[in-house]
GROMACS .gro file of C-alpha atoms in nm:
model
  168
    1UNK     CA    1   3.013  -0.764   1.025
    2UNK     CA    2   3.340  -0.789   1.198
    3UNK     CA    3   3.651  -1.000   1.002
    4UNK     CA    4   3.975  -1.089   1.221
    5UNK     CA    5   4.264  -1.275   1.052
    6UNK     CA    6   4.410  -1.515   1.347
    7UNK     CA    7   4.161  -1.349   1.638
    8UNK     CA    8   4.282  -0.965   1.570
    9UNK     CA    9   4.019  -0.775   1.418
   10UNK     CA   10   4.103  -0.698   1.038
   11UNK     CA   11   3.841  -0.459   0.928
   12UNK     CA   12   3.466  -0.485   0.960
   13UNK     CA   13   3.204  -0.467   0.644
   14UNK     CA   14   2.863  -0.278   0.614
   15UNK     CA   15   2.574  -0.424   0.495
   16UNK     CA   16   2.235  -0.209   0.415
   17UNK     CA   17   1.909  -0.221   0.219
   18UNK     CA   18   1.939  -0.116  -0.153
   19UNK     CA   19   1.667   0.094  -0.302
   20UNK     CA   20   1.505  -0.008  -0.575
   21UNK     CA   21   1.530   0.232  -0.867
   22UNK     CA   22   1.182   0.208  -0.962
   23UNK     CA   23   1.052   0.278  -0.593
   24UNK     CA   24   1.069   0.659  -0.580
   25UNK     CA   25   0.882   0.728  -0.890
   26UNK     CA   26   0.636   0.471  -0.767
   27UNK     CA   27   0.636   0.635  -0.423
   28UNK     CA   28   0.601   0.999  -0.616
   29UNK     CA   29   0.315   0.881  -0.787
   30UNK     CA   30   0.135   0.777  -0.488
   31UNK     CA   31   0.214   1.122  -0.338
   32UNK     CA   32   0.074   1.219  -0.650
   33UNK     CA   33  -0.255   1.021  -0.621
   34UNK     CA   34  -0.308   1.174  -0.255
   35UNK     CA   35  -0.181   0.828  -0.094
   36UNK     CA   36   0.025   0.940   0.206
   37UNK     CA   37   0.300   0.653   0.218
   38UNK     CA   38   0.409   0.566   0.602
   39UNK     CA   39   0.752   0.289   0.643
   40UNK     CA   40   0.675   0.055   0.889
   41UNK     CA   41   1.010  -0.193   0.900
   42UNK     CA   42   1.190  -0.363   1.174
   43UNK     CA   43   1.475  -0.185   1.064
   44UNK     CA   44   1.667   0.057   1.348
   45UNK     CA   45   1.564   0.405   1.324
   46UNK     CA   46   1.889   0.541   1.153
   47UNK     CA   47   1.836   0.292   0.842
   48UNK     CA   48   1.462   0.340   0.823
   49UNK     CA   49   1.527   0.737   0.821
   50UNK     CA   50   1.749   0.686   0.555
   51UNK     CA   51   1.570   0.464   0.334
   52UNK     CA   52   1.253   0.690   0.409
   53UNK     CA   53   1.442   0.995   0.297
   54UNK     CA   54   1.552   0.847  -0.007
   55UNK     CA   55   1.148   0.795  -0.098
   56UNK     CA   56   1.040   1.120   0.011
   57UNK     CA   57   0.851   0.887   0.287
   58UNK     CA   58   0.782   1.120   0.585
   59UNK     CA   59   0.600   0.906   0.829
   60UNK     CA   60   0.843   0.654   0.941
   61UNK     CA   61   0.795   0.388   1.234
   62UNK     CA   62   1.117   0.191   1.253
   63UNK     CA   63   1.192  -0.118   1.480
   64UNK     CA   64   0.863  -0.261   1.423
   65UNK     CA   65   0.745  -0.645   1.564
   66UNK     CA   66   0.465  -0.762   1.378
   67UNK     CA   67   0.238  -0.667   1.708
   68UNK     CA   68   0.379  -0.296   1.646
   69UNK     CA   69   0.227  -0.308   1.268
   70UNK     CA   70  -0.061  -0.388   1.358
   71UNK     CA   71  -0.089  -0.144   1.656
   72UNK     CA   72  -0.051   0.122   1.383
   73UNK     CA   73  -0.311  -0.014   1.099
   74UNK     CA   74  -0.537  -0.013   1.394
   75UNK     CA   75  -0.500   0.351   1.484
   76UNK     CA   76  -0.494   0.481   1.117
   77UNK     CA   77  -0.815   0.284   1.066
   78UNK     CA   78  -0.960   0.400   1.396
   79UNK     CA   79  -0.930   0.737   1.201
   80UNK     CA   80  -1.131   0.651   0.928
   81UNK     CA   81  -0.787   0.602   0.667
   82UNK     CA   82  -0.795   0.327   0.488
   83UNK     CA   83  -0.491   0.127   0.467
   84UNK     CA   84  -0.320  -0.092   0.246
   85UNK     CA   85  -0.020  -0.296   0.342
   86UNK     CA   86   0.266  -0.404   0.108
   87UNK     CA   87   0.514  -0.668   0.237
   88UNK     CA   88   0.662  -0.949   0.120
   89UNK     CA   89   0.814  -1.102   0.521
   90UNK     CA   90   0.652  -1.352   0.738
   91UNK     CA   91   0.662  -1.070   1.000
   92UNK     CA   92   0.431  -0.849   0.782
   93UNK     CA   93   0.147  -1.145   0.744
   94UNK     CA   94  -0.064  -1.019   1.042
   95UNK     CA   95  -0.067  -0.678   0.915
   96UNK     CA   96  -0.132  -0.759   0.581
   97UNK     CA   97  -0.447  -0.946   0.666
   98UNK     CA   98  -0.570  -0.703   0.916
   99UNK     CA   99  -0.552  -0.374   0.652
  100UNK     CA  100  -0.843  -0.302   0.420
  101UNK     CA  101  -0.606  -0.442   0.120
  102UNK     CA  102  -0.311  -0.625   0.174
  103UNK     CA  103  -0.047  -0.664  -0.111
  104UNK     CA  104   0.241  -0.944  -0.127
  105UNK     CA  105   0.506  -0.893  -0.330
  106UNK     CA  106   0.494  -1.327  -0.502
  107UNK     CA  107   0.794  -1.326  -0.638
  108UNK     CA  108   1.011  -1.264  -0.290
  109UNK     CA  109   0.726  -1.327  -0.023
  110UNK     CA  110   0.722  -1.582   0.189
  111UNK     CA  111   0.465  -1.818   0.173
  112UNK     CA  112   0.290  -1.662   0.521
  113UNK     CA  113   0.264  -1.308   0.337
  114UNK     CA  114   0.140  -1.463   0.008
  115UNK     CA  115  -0.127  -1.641   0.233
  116UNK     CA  116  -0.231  -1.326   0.420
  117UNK     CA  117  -0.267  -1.075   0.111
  118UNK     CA  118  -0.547  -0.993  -0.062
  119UNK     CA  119  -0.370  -0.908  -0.332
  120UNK     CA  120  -0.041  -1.110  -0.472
  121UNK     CA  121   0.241  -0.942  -0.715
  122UNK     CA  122   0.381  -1.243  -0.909
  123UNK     CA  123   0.650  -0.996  -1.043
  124UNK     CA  124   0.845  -0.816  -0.831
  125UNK     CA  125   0.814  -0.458  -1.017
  126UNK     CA  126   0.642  -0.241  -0.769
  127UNK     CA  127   0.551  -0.043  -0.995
  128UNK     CA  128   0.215  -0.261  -1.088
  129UNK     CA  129   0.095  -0.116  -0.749
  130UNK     CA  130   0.058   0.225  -0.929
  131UNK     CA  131  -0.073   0.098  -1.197
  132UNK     CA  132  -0.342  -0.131  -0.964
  133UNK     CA  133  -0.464   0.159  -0.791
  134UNK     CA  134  -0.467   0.416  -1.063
  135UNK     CA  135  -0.695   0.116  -1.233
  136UNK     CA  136  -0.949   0.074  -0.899
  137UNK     CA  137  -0.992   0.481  -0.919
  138UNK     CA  138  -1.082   0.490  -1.284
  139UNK     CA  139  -1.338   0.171  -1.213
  140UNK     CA  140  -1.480   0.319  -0.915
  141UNK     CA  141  -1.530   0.629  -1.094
  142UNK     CA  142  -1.717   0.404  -1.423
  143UNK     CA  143  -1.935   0.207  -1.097
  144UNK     CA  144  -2.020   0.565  -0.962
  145UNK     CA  145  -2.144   0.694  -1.310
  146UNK     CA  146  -2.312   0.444  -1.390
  147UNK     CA  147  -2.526   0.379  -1.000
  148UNK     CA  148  -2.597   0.736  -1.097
  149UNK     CA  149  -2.722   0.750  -1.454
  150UNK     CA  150  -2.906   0.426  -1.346
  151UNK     CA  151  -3.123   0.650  -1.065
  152UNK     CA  152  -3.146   0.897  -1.273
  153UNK     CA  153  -3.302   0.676  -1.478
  154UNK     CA  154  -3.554   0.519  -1.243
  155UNK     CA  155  -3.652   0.803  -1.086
  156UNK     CA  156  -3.753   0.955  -1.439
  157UNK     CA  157  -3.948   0.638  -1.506
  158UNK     CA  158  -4.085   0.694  -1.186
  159UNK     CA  159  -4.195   1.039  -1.240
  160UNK     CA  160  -4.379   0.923  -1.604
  161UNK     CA  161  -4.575   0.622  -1.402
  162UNK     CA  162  -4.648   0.918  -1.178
  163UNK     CA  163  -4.871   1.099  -1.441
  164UNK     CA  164  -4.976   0.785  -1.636
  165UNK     CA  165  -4.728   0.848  -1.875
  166UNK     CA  166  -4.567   0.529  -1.845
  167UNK     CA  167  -4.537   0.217  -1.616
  168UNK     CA  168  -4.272   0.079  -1.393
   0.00000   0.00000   0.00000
């Protein structure tokens, strides 16, 4: 932002994005987990790269429209990845309704992006989103185990009815 004093340019100031401090151990985690992070922002390139670099983000697509997000959940779902989506803009709706779980952050969202996700964070630490998927492994694991032992089961039963041993 330019400031003049009278029309003759006094200085200029420099805005930018803060990081959260919470978001790189988050973003660590996921790396963590196997979750390969990718920035999608409308941000210029030379921001993006910046904020990316400070997140250990590799995969960064900077000045993204909305059409642009969704151009790229399309082409990571065309090869088989399954995406989430975390935003919190009215620019990141469409994208968060067209990936396999969207997540808005409630607390700052906009009302479009709260509308659109799947999933709504009514506090604003980003850190539940660790927590949330860490949670859906360990429960998908349980529903695994358990579709299993249940077969296992059956198909025992199965084998007794076989040889009039039992009945179904």
């Amino acid at each position: 932002i330019y400031v003049s004093v009278n029309n003759t340019f006094a200085g200029f100031l420099a805005l930018s994005d803060t990081v959260r401090k919470e978001s790189e151990n988050m973003i660590d985690e996921l790396l963590k987990l196997g979750i390969c992070p990718v920035l999608l922002t409308g941000d210029h390139e030379n921001a993006a790269n910046t904020i990316a670099s400070l997140l250990h983000i590799e995969d960064v697509k900077a000045n993204c429209m909305p059409e642009n997000k969704l151009a790229y959940i399309e082409q990571y779902q065309k090869n088989g990845m399954p995406v989430c989506m975390i935003g919190d803009g009215v620019n990141d709706a469409p994208a968060l309704k067209k990936a396999d779980v969207g997540i808005a952050m409630g607390g700052v969202g906009s009302d479009a992006a709260i509308e659109a996700a799947d999933v709504v964070l009514m506090q604003d630490n980003i850190e539940t989103i660790k927590d949330a998927i860490i949670i859906s492994h360990k429960t998908n694991k349980v529903l695994k185990q358990n579709v299993t032992f249940t077969l296992v089961i059956k198909i025992g039963v199965l084998l007794l009815t076989m040889f009039g041993w039992s009945n179904m």
